[in-house]
XYZ file of C-alpha atoms in Angstrom:
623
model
C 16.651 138.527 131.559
C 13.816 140.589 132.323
C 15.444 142.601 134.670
C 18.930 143.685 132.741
C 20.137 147.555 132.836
C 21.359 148.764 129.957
C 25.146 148.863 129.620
C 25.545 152.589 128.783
C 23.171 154.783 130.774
C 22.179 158.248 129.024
C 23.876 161.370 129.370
C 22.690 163.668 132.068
C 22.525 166.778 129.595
C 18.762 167.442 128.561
C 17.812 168.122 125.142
C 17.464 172.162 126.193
C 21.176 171.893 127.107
C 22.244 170.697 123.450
C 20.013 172.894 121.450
C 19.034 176.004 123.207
C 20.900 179.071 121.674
C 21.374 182.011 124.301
C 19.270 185.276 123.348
C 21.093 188.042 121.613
C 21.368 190.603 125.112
C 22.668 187.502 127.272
C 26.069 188.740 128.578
C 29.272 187.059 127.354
C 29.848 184.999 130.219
C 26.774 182.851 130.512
C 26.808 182.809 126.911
C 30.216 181.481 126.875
C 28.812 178.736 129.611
C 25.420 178.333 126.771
C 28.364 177.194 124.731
C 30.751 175.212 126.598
C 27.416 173.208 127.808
C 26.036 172.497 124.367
C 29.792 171.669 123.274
C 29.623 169.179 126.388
C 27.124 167.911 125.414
C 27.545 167.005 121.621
C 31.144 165.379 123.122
C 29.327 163.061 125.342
C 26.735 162.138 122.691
C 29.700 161.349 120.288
C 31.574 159.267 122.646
C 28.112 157.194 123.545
C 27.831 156.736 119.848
C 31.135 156.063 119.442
C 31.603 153.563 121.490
C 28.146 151.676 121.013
C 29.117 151.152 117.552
C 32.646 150.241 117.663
C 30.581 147.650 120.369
C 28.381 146.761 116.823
C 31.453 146.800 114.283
C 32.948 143.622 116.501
C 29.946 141.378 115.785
C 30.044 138.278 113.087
C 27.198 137.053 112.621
C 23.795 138.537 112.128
C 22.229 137.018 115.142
C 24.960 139.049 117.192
C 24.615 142.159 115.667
C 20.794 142.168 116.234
C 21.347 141.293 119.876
C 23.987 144.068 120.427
C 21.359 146.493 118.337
C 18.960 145.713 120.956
C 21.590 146.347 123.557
C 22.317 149.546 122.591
C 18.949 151.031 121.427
C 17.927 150.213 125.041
C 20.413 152.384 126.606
C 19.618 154.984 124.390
C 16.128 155.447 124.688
C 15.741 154.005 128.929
C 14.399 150.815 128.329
C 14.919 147.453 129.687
C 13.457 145.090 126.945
C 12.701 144.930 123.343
C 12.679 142.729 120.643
C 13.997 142.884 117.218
C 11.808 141.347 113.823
C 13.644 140.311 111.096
C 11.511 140.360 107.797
C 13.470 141.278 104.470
C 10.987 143.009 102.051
C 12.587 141.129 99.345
C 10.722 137.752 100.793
C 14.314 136.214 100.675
C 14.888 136.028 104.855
C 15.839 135.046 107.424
C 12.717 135.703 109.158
C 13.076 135.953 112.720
C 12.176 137.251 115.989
C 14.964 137.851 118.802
C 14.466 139.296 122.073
C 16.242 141.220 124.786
C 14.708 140.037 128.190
C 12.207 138.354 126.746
C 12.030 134.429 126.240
C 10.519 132.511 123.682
C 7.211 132.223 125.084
C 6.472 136.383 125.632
C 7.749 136.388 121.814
C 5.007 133.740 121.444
C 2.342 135.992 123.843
C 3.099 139.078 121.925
C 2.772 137.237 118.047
C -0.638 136.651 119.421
C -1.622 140.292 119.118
C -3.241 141.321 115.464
C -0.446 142.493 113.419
C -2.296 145.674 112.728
C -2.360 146.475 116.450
C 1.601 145.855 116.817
C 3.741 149.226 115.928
C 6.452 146.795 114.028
C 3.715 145.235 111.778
C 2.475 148.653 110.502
C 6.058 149.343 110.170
C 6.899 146.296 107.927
C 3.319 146.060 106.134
C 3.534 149.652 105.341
C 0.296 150.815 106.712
C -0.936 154.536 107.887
C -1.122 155.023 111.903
C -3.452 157.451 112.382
C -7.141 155.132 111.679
C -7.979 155.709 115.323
C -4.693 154.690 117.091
C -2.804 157.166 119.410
C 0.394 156.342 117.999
C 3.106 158.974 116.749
C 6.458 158.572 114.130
C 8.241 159.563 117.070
C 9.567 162.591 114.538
C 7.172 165.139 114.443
C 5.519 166.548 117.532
C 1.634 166.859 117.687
C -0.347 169.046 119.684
C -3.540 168.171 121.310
C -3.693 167.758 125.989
C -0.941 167.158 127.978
C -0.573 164.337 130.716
C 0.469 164.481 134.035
C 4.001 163.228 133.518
C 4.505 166.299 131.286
C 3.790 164.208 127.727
C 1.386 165.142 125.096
C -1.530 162.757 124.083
C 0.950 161.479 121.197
C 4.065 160.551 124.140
C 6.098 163.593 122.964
C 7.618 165.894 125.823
C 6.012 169.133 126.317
C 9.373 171.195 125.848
C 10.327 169.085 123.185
C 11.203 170.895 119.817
C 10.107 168.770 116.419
C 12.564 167.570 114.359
C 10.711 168.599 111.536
C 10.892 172.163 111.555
C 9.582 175.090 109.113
C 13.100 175.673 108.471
C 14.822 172.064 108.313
C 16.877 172.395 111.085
C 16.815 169.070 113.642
C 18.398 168.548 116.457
C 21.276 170.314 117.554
C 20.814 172.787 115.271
C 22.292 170.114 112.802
C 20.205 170.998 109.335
C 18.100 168.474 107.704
C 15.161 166.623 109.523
C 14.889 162.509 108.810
C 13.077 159.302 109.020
C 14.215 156.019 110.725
C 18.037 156.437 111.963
C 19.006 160.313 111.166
C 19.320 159.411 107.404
C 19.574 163.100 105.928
C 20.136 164.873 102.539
C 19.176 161.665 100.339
C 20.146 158.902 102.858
C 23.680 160.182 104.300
C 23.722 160.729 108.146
C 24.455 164.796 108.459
C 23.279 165.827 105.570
C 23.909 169.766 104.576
C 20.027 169.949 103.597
C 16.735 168.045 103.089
C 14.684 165.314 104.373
C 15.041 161.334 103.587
C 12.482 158.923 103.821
C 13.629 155.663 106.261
C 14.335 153.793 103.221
C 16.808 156.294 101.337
C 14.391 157.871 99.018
C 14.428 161.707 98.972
C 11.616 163.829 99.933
C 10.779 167.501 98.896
C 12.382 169.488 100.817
C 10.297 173.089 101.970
C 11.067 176.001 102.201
C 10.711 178.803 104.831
C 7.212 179.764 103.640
C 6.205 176.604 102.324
C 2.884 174.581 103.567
C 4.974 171.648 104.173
C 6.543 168.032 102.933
C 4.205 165.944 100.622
C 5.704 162.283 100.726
C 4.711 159.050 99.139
C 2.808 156.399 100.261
C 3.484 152.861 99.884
C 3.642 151.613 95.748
C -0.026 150.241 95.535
C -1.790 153.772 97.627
C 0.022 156.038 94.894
C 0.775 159.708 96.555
C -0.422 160.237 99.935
C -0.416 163.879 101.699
C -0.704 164.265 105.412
C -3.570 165.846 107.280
C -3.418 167.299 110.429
C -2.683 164.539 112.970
C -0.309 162.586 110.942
C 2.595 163.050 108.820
C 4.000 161.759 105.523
C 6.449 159.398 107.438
C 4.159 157.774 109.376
C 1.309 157.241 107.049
C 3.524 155.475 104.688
C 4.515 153.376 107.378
C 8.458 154.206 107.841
C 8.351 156.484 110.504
C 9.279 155.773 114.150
C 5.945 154.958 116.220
C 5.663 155.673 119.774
C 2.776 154.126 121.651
C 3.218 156.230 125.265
C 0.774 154.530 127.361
C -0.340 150.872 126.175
C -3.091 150.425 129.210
C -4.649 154.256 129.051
C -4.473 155.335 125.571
C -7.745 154.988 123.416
C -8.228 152.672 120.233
C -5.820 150.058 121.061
C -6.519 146.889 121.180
C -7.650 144.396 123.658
C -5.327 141.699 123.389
C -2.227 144.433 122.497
C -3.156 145.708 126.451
C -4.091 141.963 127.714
C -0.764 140.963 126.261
C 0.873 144.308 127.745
C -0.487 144.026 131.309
C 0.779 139.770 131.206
C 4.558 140.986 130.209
C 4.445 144.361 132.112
C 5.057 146.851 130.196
C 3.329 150.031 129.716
C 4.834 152.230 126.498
C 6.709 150.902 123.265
C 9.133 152.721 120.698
C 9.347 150.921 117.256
C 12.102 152.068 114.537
C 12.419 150.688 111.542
C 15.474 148.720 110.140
C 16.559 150.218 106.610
C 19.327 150.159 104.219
C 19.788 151.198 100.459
C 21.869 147.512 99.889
C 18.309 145.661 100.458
C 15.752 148.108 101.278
C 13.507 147.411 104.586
C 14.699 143.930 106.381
C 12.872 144.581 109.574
C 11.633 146.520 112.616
C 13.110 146.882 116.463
C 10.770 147.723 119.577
C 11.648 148.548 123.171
C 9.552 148.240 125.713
C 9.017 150.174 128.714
C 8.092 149.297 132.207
C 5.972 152.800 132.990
C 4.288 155.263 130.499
C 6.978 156.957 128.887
C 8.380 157.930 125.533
C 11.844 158.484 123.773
C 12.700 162.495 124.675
C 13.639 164.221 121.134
C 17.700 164.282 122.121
C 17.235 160.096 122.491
C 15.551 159.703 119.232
C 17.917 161.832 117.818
C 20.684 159.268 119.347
C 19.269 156.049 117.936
C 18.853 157.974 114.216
C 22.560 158.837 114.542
C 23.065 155.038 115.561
C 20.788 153.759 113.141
C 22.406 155.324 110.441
C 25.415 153.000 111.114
C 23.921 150.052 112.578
C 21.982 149.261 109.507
C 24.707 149.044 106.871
C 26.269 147.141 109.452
C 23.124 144.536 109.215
C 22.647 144.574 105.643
C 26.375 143.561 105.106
C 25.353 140.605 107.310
C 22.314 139.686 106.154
C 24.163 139.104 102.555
C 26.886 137.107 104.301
C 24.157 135.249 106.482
C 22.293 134.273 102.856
C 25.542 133.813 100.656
C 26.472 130.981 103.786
C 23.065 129.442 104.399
C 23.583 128.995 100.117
C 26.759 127.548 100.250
C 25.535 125.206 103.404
C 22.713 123.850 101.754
C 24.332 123.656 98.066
C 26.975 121.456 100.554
C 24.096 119.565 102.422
C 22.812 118.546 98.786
C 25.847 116.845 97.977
C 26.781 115.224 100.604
C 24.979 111.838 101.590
C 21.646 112.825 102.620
C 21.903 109.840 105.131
C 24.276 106.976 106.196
C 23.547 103.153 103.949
C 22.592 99.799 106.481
C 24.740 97.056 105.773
C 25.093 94.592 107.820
C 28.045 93.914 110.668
C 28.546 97.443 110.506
C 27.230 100.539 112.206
C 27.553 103.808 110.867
C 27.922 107.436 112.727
C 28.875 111.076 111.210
C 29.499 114.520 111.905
C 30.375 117.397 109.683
C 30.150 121.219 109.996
C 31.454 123.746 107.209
C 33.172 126.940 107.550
C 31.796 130.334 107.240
C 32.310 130.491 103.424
C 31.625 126.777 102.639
C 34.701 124.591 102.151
C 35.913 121.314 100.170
C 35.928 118.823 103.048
C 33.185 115.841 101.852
C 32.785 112.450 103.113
C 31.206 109.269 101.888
C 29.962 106.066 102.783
C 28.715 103.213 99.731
C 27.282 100.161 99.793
C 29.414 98.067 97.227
C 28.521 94.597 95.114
C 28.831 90.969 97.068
C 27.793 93.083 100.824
C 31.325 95.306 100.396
C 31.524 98.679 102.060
C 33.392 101.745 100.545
C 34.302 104.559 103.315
C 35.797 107.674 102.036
C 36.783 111.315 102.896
C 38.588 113.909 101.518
C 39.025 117.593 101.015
C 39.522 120.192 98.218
C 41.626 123.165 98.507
C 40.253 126.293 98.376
C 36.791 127.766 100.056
C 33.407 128.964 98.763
C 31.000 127.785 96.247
C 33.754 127.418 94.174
C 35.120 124.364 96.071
C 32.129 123.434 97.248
C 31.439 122.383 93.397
C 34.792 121.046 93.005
C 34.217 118.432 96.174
C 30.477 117.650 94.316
C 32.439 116.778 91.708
C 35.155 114.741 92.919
C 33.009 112.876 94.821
C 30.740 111.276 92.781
C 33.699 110.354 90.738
C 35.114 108.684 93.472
C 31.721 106.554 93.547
C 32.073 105.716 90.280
C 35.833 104.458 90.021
C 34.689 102.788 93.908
C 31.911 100.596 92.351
C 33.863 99.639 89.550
C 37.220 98.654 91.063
C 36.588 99.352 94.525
C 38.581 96.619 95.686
C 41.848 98.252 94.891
C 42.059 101.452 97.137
C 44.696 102.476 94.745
C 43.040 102.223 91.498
C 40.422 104.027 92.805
C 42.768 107.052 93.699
C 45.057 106.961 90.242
C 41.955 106.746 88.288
C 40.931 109.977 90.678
C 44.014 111.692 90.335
C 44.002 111.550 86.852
C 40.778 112.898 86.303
C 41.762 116.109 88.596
C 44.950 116.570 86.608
C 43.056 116.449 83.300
C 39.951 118.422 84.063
C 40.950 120.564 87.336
C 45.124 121.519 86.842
C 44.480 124.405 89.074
C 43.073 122.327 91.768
C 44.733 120.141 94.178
C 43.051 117.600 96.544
C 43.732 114.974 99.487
C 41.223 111.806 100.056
C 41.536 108.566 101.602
C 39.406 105.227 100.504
C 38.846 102.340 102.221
C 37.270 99.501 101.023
C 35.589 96.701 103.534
C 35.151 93.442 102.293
C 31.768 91.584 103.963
C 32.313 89.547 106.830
C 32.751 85.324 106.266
C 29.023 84.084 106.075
C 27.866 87.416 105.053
C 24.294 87.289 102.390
C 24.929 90.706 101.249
C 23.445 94.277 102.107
C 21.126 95.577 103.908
C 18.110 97.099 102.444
C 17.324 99.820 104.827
C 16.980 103.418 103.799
C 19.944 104.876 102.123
C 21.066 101.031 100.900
C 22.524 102.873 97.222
C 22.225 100.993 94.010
C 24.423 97.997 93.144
C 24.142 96.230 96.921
C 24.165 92.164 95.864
C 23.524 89.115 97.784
C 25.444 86.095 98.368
C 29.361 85.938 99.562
C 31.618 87.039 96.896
C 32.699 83.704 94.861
C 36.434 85.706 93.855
C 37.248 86.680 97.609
C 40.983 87.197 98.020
C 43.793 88.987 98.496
C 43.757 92.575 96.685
C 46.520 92.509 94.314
C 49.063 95.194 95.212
C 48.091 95.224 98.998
C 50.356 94.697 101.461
C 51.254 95.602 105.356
C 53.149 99.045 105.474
C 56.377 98.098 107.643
C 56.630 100.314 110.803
C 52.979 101.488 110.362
C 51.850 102.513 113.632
C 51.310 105.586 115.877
C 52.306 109.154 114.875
C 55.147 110.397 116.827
C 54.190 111.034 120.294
C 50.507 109.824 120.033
C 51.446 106.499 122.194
C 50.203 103.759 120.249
C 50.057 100.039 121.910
C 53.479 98.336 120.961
C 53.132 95.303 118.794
C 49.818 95.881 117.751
C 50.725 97.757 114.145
C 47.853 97.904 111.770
C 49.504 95.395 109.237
C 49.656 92.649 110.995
C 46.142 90.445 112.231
C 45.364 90.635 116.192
C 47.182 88.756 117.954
C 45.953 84.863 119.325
C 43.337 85.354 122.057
C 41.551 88.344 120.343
C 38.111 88.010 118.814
C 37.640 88.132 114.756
C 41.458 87.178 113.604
C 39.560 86.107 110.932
C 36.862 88.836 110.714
C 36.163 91.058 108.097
C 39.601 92.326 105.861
C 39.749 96.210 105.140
C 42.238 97.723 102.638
C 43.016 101.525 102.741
C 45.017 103.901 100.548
C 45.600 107.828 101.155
C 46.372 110.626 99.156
C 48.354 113.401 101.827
C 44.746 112.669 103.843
C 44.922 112.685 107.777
C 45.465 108.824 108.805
C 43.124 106.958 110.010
C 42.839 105.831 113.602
C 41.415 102.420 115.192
C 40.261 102.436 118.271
C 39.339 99.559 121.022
C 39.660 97.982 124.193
C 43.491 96.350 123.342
C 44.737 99.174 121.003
C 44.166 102.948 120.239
C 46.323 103.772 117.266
C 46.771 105.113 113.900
C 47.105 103.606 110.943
C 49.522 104.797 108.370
C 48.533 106.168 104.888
C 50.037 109.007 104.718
C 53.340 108.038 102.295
C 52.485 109.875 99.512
C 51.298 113.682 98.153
C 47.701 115.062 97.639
C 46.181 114.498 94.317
C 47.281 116.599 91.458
C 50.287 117.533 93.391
C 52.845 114.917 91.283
C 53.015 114.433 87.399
C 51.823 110.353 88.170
C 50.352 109.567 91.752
C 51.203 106.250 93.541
C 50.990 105.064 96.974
C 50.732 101.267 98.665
C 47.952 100.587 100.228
C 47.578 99.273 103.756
C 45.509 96.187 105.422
C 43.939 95.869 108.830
C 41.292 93.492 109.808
C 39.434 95.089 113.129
C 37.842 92.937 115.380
C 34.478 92.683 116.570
C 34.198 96.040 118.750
C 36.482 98.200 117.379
C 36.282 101.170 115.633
C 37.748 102.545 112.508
C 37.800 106.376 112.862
C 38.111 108.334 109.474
C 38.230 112.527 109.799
C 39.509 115.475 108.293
C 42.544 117.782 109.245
C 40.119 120.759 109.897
C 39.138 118.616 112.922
C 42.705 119.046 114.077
C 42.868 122.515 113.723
C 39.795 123.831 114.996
C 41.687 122.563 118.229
C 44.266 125.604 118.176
C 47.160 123.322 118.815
C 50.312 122.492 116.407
C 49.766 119.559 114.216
C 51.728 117.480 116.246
C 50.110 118.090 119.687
C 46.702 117.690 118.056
C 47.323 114.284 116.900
C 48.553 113.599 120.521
C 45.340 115.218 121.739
C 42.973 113.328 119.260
C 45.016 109.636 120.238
C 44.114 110.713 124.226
C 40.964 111.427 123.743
C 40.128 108.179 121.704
C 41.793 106.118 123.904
C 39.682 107.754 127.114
C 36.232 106.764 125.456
C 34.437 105.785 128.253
C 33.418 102.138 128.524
C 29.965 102.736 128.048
C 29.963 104.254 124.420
C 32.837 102.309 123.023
C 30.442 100.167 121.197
C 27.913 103.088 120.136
C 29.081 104.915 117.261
C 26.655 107.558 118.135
C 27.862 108.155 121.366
C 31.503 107.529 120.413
C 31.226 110.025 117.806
C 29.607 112.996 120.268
C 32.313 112.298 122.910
C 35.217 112.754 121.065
C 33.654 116.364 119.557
C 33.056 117.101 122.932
C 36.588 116.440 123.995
C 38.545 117.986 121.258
C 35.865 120.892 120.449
C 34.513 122.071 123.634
C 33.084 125.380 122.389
C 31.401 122.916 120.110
C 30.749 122.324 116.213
C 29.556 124.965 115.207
C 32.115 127.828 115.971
C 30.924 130.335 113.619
C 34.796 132.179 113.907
C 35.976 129.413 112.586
C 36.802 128.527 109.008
C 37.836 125.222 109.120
C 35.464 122.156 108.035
C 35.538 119.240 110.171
C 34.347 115.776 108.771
C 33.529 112.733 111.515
C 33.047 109.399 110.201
C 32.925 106.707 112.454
C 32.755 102.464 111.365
C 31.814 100.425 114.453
C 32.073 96.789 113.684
C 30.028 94.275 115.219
């Protein structure tokens, strides 16, 4: 990492090239060259721009974008390294550190330097720059001795004009000199007039004979003008700060150059990360290998990129809180973890889409050592449906402890409920209920055992009224279930727990479910009837299968099937392979079961933030 080029190297033009006007007796021909040459050169700084953020406007996620800001400010300014630290000023984060050829522990060596020492934490704390530290905004140029590599004591380049001029103009010629990303004329890139402030706010802007800019300082300093060696920009702590050379400048401190001299690098650039949506969210730094500083044409590039980039990151950061909401309003309802009960072992895996969806699962401990397995999904996305699934949820635990043992029941009474109180809304779910195994003294009382677990076998055991085999219940078309082993019917003689534990299912237009072990791998049909709220009365049969000891009942939602890319049909196919190639060794660890399929169907993994589908993984292992 440490040793990465940047993507776009910088123009060849110099700075001169760009700005330099040819004097008034030049003749016309070099001064037609003066022109063609600065016209050159503003072509090649567009397309650079241009295509570094067309680079940014293609990132997702806020992670991304602050990785590709890195990126790009490095082959702006020559470095190879940097680091970018997230810190909203509104205290509602992320905060974060990322890195560009740096790993976690030189993040960890550098956070060991005093924040008052770093250039970012004077940035985002707001503090002056000029209490005995060499450092610069990076904006205006300061005189004082010269170096041998041409720099002044502050980093700037000898021949390099200020951007803060008596009369306004910046680079270019372009009018209007400004803080942090070439914000001009009140916070707009290319401003006619006027200076802005990194953070938007506008500055007086002087005249030809005036004695210059007075800015504010930070709230609690109140007004703050600049003395000689400093400017307003800097001093309240929004200006870019160069520090030129880290191991020979005087009044840094020790552990900034111990830190330095570990890492290797010699010179820093800091800019700080602004936007008038949320105000200051952060700081980026790029490190350099030698002594050196940011010419005034290259800070003049990353303002012009900053100007863009930061919107860009704001709009993120928004989306990045509005889904970390939604995720952990989903989290909340959801079981925060899986109920013991005995003969039965429990595994799950669920990720939600960008904008939070309606897929929910559920898993109950019932009265007389029954078990209640459930998932389902809500049309619709965002907090919105999020609710909605709260909601239809713990309904469904409600109807399940009272007349859990009829699968339908429990969906009617659901239906129902979502016609009456939700019309707009339409759902799918599928409930199974478990009855305990012969013998069985009731539930476990582990963590996450949920109230109304008994003891003792159930005295009214029998057959659920209304339940019955679904004829021709079997595979889905093409998904090459094991013939004569349909999920109506009890095992066959010879196989283990023909009189094991009896499970009843019913579906509303929910994915079916699919039973997996070492005689048979297939699916188990509940899918004869629509979702809830779809029909003016909802009814379905319900089906009966009674696993035996080893197999695996496999419950899951249709966003599983689609994060796959593949038609409907084919996905089934895929999801029957891969459940029937469970390895030998994980067939009787839910766990492991559980991971192998994801890694199977989902090889990019859970998590695919391009994704909006929900996927919902709940596996029943039965011993």
């Amino acid at each position: 990492m440490a040793g990465i080029e940047p993507a776009l190297p910088a123009p060849t033009h110099t700075a001169e090239s760009a700005t330099a006007s040819a004097p008034a007796d030049t003749p016309p021909e070099p001064r037609r060259t003066a022109v063609q040459d600065r016209l050159s050169g503003w072509i090649s700084d567009l397309t650079t721009l241009h295509g570094l953020t067309e680079q940014l406007a293609r990132t997702r996620t806020l992670e991304a974008a602050l990785q590709e800001l890195l990126r790009a400010g490095a082959s702006l300014v020559g470095a190879r390294r940097g680091l970018v630290v997230l810190e909203p000023s509104d205290g509602l984060g992320p905060d974060t550190t990322i890195g560009l050829g740096l790993g976690r522990a030189d993040i960890g060596h550098i956070e060991t330097v005093p924040r008052r020492a770093q250039s970012f934490g004077r940035i985002l704390d707001g503090l002056p720059v000029t209490d005995g530290l060499p450092m610069t905004d990076g904006l205006t140029t300061h005189g004082g001795p010269t170096t041998a590599n041409r720099l002044h004591a502050d980093g700037h380049p000898v021949d390099a004009p200020a951007d803060h001029g008596a009369d306004g103009s910046g680079p270019n010629g372009l009018q209007g000199g400004a803080c942090a990303g070439g914000l001009q004329g009140g916070g707009s890139a290319g401003g006619p007039q006027g200076g802005a402030a990194a953070n938007g706010e506008r500055t007086d802007s002087p005249g030809p004979n005036s004695p210059g800019p007075v800015s504010t300082g930070p709230v609690s300093q109140g007004p703050y003008t600049p003395g000689p060696d400093d400017s307003g920009c800097v001093a309240c702590g929004r200006g870019h700060i160069a520090q030129p050379d880290i191991p020979g400048g005087p009044g840094l401190d020790p552990r900034l150059r111990e830190v330095a001299a570990h890492l290797g690098y010699a010179a820093s650039y800091a800019v700080p990360l602004e936007a008038g949506s949320v105000g200051r969210f952060g700081a980026a730094v790029w490190l350099y290998d030698e002594p050196a500083a940011p010419a005034e044409r290259q800070r003049h590039l990353v303002g012009r990129y900053l100007a863009y980039a930061t919107e860009h990151l704001a709009r993120l950061l928004e989306l990045h809180r509005q889904r970390q909401t939604v995720a952990t309003l989903r989290e909340e309802l959801l079981p925060s973890r899986l109920p013991r009960v005995p003969g039965v072992r429990l595994a799950v895996r669920h990720s939600s889409g960008p904008l939070g969806g309606g897929d929910w699962y559920d898993a109950l401990p019932l009265p007389d050592g029954a078990l209640g397995l459930a998932v389902g999904s809500v049309t619709g996305s965002g907090p919105g449906a999020v609710a909605a699934m709260g909601r239809l949820r713990a309904s469904l635990r409600a109807y399940a402890v009272m007349e859990g043992e009829d699968p339908v029941a429990v969906l009617s009474d659901l239906e129902l409920l979502l016609r009456l109180t939700e019309p707009a809304r339409s759902a799918t779910a599928l409930f199974a209920f478990a009855e305990a195994p012969p013998g069985a003294t009731g539930t476990g009382t582990g963590p996450g055992a949920g109230p109304g677990a008994g003891a003792g076998p159930r005295a009214d055991a029998g057959p659920v009224t209304g339940a019955g085999s679904m004829p021709g219940a079997g595979a889905v078309p093409g998904a090459g279930a094991v013939p004569g082993a349909g999920p109506g019917t009890p095992p066959p003689p010879g196989i283990p727990g023909a009189a094991g534990r009896r499970i009843v299912l019913a579906g509303a237009g929910h994915c079916p479910p699919l039973i997996i072990g070492e005689r048979r791998t297939e699916y188990v049909e509940t899918t004869l009837s629509a979702p809830l709220g779809m029909l003016a009365c909802w009814e379905a049969p319900s089906v009966e299968l009674r696993p035996a000891p080893g197999e695996t009942l496999l419950l899951y939602s249709d966003g599983l099937l689609r994060r796959t890319g593949e038609p409907m049909d084919r996905a089934f196919a895929r999801l029957h392979a891969a459940a029937a190639g469970v390895p030998r060794a994980v067939r009787h660890d839910p766990e492991a079961l559980t991971d192998h399929l994801l890694r199977t169907l989902l090889p990019e993994g859970l998590d695919a933030p391009e994704s909006p589908e929900d996927v919902v993984l709940l596996t029943a292992y039965f011993e």
